[in-house]
Amino acid sequence: MLTFHNNGDHLIAIVSGVVNSFEDLSAMAHGVVEMTSEHWSKKALVDFRTVSMNIDFLSAQTLANDLEDEGVQLFGIRLACLYTHENIDIYRVFETAHQNRSLNFKIFEHEDEAVDWLMS
């Protein structure tokens, strides 16, 4: 499940439930990209702290490849991702894969640090 709040200077996307497949992951990522476009926002805080992420590293890599192929990096969107330690390895793969494709995606444990990065 994906819910959004407009915080004025950035969007807040809250992901909850379970991500079990690449299709779930792709739908979530495209939902965030679409909402930033609809709200004319280039910045989003994506909160994964209440989601159970049951995907493999290849899915994270494939998502980054697909977003790059779609030209998402050209939109200038900046995404800060809040994570929990239980899935730290998959979030590190997300971060590396996305950054290697010029997608502005960074993971954070603390919300205040994430917002500071978004606003910088």
PDB file of C-alpha atoms in Angstrom:
ATOM      1  CA  MET A   1       0.000   0.000   0.000  1.00  0.00           C
ATOM      2  CA  LEU A   2       1.264   3.456  -0.883  1.00  0.00           C
ATOM      3  CA  THR A   3      -0.089   6.669   0.655  1.00  0.00           C
ATOM      4  CA  PHE A   4       1.016  10.253   0.020  1.00  0.00           C
ATOM      5  CA  HIS A   5       1.037  13.539   1.883  1.00  0.00           C
ATOM      6  CA  ASN A   6       2.096  16.861   0.420  1.00  0.00           C
ATOM      7  CA  ASN A   7       4.325  18.603   2.941  1.00  0.00           C
ATOM      8  CA  GLY A   8       4.596  21.803   0.910  1.00  0.00           C
ATOM      9  CA  ASP A   9       8.258  21.604  -0.033  1.00  0.00           C
ATOM     10  CA  HIS A  10       8.315  17.824  -0.548  1.00  0.00           C
ATOM     11  CA  LEU A  11       6.065  14.797  -0.778  1.00  0.00           C
ATOM     12  CA  ILE A  12       5.925  12.103   1.861  1.00  0.00           C
ATOM     13  CA  ALA A  13       5.228   8.613   0.532  1.00  0.00           C
ATOM     14  CA  ILE A  14       4.497   5.910   3.081  1.00  0.00           C
ATOM     15  CA  VAL A  15       4.869   2.310   1.945  1.00  0.00           C
ATOM     16  CA  SER A  16       3.188  -0.333   4.065  1.00  0.00           C
ATOM     17  CA  GLY A  17       2.364  -3.996   3.770  1.00  0.00           C
ATOM     18  CA  VAL A  18       4.505  -6.542   1.966  1.00  0.00           C
ATOM     19  CA  VAL A  19       6.556  -6.245  -1.213  1.00  0.00           C
ATOM     20  CA  ASN A  20       6.839  -9.834  -2.449  1.00  0.00           C
ATOM     21  CA  SER A  21       7.721  -9.487  -6.108  1.00  0.00           C
ATOM     22  CA  PHE A  22       9.416  -7.356  -8.700  1.00  0.00           C
ATOM     23  CA  GLU A  23       5.940  -6.372  -9.929  1.00  0.00           C
ATOM     24  CA  ASP A  24       5.042  -5.038  -6.457  1.00  0.00           C
ATOM     25  CA  LEU A  25       8.329  -3.160  -6.301  1.00  0.00           C
ATOM     26  CA  SER A  26       7.943  -1.690  -9.772  1.00  0.00           C
ATOM     27  CA  ALA A  27       4.358  -0.573  -9.108  1.00  0.00           C
ATOM     28  CA  MET A  28       5.454   1.148  -5.898  1.00  0.00           C
ATOM     29  CA  ALA A  29       8.372   2.934  -7.580  1.00  0.00           C
ATOM     30  CA  HIS A  30       6.257   4.077 -10.508  1.00  0.00           C
ATOM     31  CA  GLY A  31       3.580   5.283  -8.098  1.00  0.00           C
ATOM     32  CA  VAL A  32       6.120   7.512  -6.358  1.00  0.00           C
ATOM     33  CA  VAL A  33       7.405   8.879  -9.686  1.00  0.00           C
ATOM     34  CA  GLU A  34       3.836   9.569 -10.880  1.00  0.00           C
ATOM     35  CA  MET A  35       2.883  11.351  -7.664  1.00  0.00           C
ATOM     36  CA  THR A  36       5.919  13.636  -7.804  1.00  0.00           C
ATOM     37  CA  SER A  37       4.897  14.572 -11.330  1.00  0.00           C
ATOM     38  CA  GLU A  38       1.235  15.133 -10.398  1.00  0.00           C
ATOM     39  CA  HIS A  39       2.221  17.400  -7.494  1.00  0.00           C
ATOM     40  CA  TRP A  40       4.937  19.222  -9.453  1.00  0.00           C
ATOM     41  CA  SER A  41       7.419  18.158  -6.813  1.00  0.00           C
ATOM     42  CA  LYS A  42      11.014  17.114  -7.385  1.00  0.00           C
ATOM     43  CA  LYS A  43      11.538  15.893  -3.806  1.00  0.00           C
ATOM     44  CA  ALA A  44      10.019  12.976  -1.940  1.00  0.00           C
ATOM     45  CA  LEU A  45      10.626  11.283   1.376  1.00  0.00           C
ATOM     46  CA  VAL A  46       9.777   7.598   0.961  1.00  0.00           C
ATOM     47  CA  ASP A  47       9.128   5.832   4.255  1.00  0.00           C
ATOM     48  CA  PHE A  48       9.759   2.072   4.103  1.00  0.00           C
ATOM     49  CA  ARG A  49       9.846   1.571   7.878  1.00  0.00           C
ATOM     50  CA  THR A  50       6.506  -0.272   7.976  1.00  0.00           C
ATOM     51  CA  VAL A  51       6.963  -2.476   4.918  1.00  0.00           C
ATOM     52  CA  SER A  52       8.190  -6.038   4.771  1.00  0.00           C
ATOM     53  CA  MET A  53      10.578  -6.271   1.823  1.00  0.00           C
ATOM     54  CA  ASN A  54      10.752  -9.845   0.504  1.00  0.00           C
ATOM     55  CA  ILE A  55      12.655  -9.350  -2.728  1.00  0.00           C
ATOM     56  CA  ASP A  56      16.086 -10.321  -3.958  1.00  0.00           C
ATOM     57  CA  PHE A  57      19.039  -8.168  -4.955  1.00  0.00           C
ATOM     58  CA  LEU A  58      18.402  -8.795  -8.648  1.00  0.00           C
ATOM     59  CA  SER A  59      14.978  -7.147  -8.353  1.00  0.00           C
ATOM     60  CA  ALA A  60      16.591  -4.018  -6.915  1.00  0.00           C
ATOM     61  CA  GLN A  61      19.093  -3.968  -9.769  1.00  0.00           C
ATOM     62  CA  THR A  62      16.402  -4.601 -12.394  1.00  0.00           C
ATOM     63  CA  LEU A  63      14.265  -1.759 -11.039  1.00  0.00           C
ATOM     64  CA  ALA A  64      17.165   0.671 -11.342  1.00  0.00           C
ATOM     65  CA  ASN A  65      17.792  -0.510 -14.905  1.00  0.00           C
ATOM     66  CA  ASP A  66      14.115  -0.094 -15.835  1.00  0.00           C
ATOM     67  CA  LEU A  67      13.909   3.402 -14.345  1.00  0.00           C
ATOM     68  CA  GLU A  68      17.053   4.410 -16.204  1.00  0.00           C
ATOM     69  CA  ASP A  69      15.674   2.988 -19.474  1.00  0.00           C
ATOM     70  CA  GLU A  70      12.507   5.068 -18.926  1.00  0.00           C
ATOM     71  CA  GLY A  71      14.609   8.218 -18.447  1.00  0.00           C
ATOM     72  CA  VAL A  72      13.495   8.855 -14.864  1.00  0.00           C
ATOM     73  CA  GLN A  73      16.937  10.288 -14.044  1.00  0.00           C
ATOM     74  CA  LEU A  74      16.131  13.154 -16.437  1.00  0.00           C
ATOM     75  CA  PHE A  75      13.124  14.207 -14.315  1.00  0.00           C
ATOM     76  CA  GLY A  76      15.434  15.559 -11.606  1.00  0.00           C
ATOM     77  CA  ILE A  77      13.566  13.779  -8.809  1.00  0.00           C
ATOM     78  CA  ARG A  78      15.347  13.476  -5.457  1.00  0.00           C
ATOM     79  CA  LEU A  79      14.241  10.567  -3.236  1.00  0.00           C
ATOM     80  CA  ALA A  80      15.235  10.085   0.394  1.00  0.00           C
ATOM     81  CA  CYS A  81      14.379   6.624   1.695  1.00  0.00           C
ATOM     82  CA  LEU A  82      13.776   5.804   5.353  1.00  0.00           C
ATOM     83  CA  TYR A  83      14.601   2.187   6.182  1.00  0.00           C
ATOM     84  CA  THR A  84      14.843  -0.266   9.065  1.00  0.00           C
ATOM     85  CA  HIS A  85      17.929  -2.295   9.877  1.00  0.00           C
ATOM     86  CA  GLU A  86      16.265  -5.652   9.258  1.00  0.00           C
ATOM     87  CA  ASN A  87      16.502  -5.058   5.487  1.00  0.00           C
ATOM     88  CA  ILE A  88      19.627  -2.888   5.367  1.00  0.00           C
ATOM     89  CA  ASP A  89      21.376  -5.006   2.733  1.00  0.00           C
ATOM     90  CA  ILE A  90      18.588  -4.649   0.156  1.00  0.00           C
ATOM     91  CA  TYR A  91      18.370  -0.888   0.767  1.00  0.00           C
ATOM     92  CA  ARG A  92      22.120  -0.549   0.230  1.00  0.00           C
ATOM     93  CA  VAL A  93      21.746  -2.370  -3.090  1.00  0.00           C
ATOM     94  CA  PHE A  94      18.894  -0.015  -4.027  1.00  0.00           C
ATOM     95  CA  GLU A  95      20.995   3.009  -3.183  1.00  0.00           C
ATOM     96  CA  THR A  96      24.075   1.849  -5.087  1.00  0.00           C
ATOM     97  CA  ALA A  97      22.143   0.659  -8.140  1.00  0.00           C
ATOM     98  CA  HIS A  98      20.143   3.882  -8.371  1.00  0.00           C
ATOM     99  CA  GLN A  99      23.115   6.178  -7.809  1.00  0.00           C
ATOM    100  CA  ASN A 100      25.116   4.303 -10.464  1.00  0.00           C
ATOM    101  CA  ARG A 101      22.374   5.282 -12.914  1.00  0.00           C
ATOM    102  CA  SER A 102      22.347   8.973 -11.922  1.00  0.00           C
ATOM    103  CA  LEU A 103      19.095   8.588  -9.988  1.00  0.00           C
ATOM    104  CA  ASN A 104      19.050  10.793  -6.871  1.00  0.00           C
ATOM    105  CA  PHE A 105      18.233   8.137  -4.277  1.00  0.00           C
ATOM    106  CA  LYS A 106      19.747   7.984  -0.800  1.00  0.00           C
ATOM    107  CA  ILE A 107      18.876   5.882   2.248  1.00  0.00           C
ATOM    108  CA  PHE A 108      18.552   7.203   5.791  1.00  0.00           C
ATOM    109  CA  GLU A 109      17.791   5.781   9.175  1.00  0.00           C
ATOM    110  CA  HIS A 110      16.673   9.117  10.664  1.00  0.00           C
ATOM    111  CA  GLU A 111      13.975  11.335   9.198  1.00  0.00           C
ATOM    112  CA  ASP A 112      15.649  14.639  10.099  1.00  0.00           C
ATOM    113  CA  GLU A 113      18.791  13.671   8.160  1.00  0.00           C
ATOM    114  CA  ALA A 114      16.673  12.603   5.190  1.00  0.00           C
ATOM    115  CA  VAL A 115      14.786  15.909   5.111  1.00  0.00           C
ATOM    116  CA  ASP A 116      18.035  17.897   5.440  1.00  0.00           C
ATOM    117  CA  TRP A 117      19.439  16.035   2.412  1.00  0.00           C
ATOM    118  CA  LEU A 118      16.237  16.592   0.415  1.00  0.00           C
ATOM    119  CA  MET A 119      16.342  20.317   1.098  1.00  0.00           C
ATOM    120  CA  SER A 120      20.059  20.765   0.358  1.00  0.00           C
TER     121      SER A 120
END
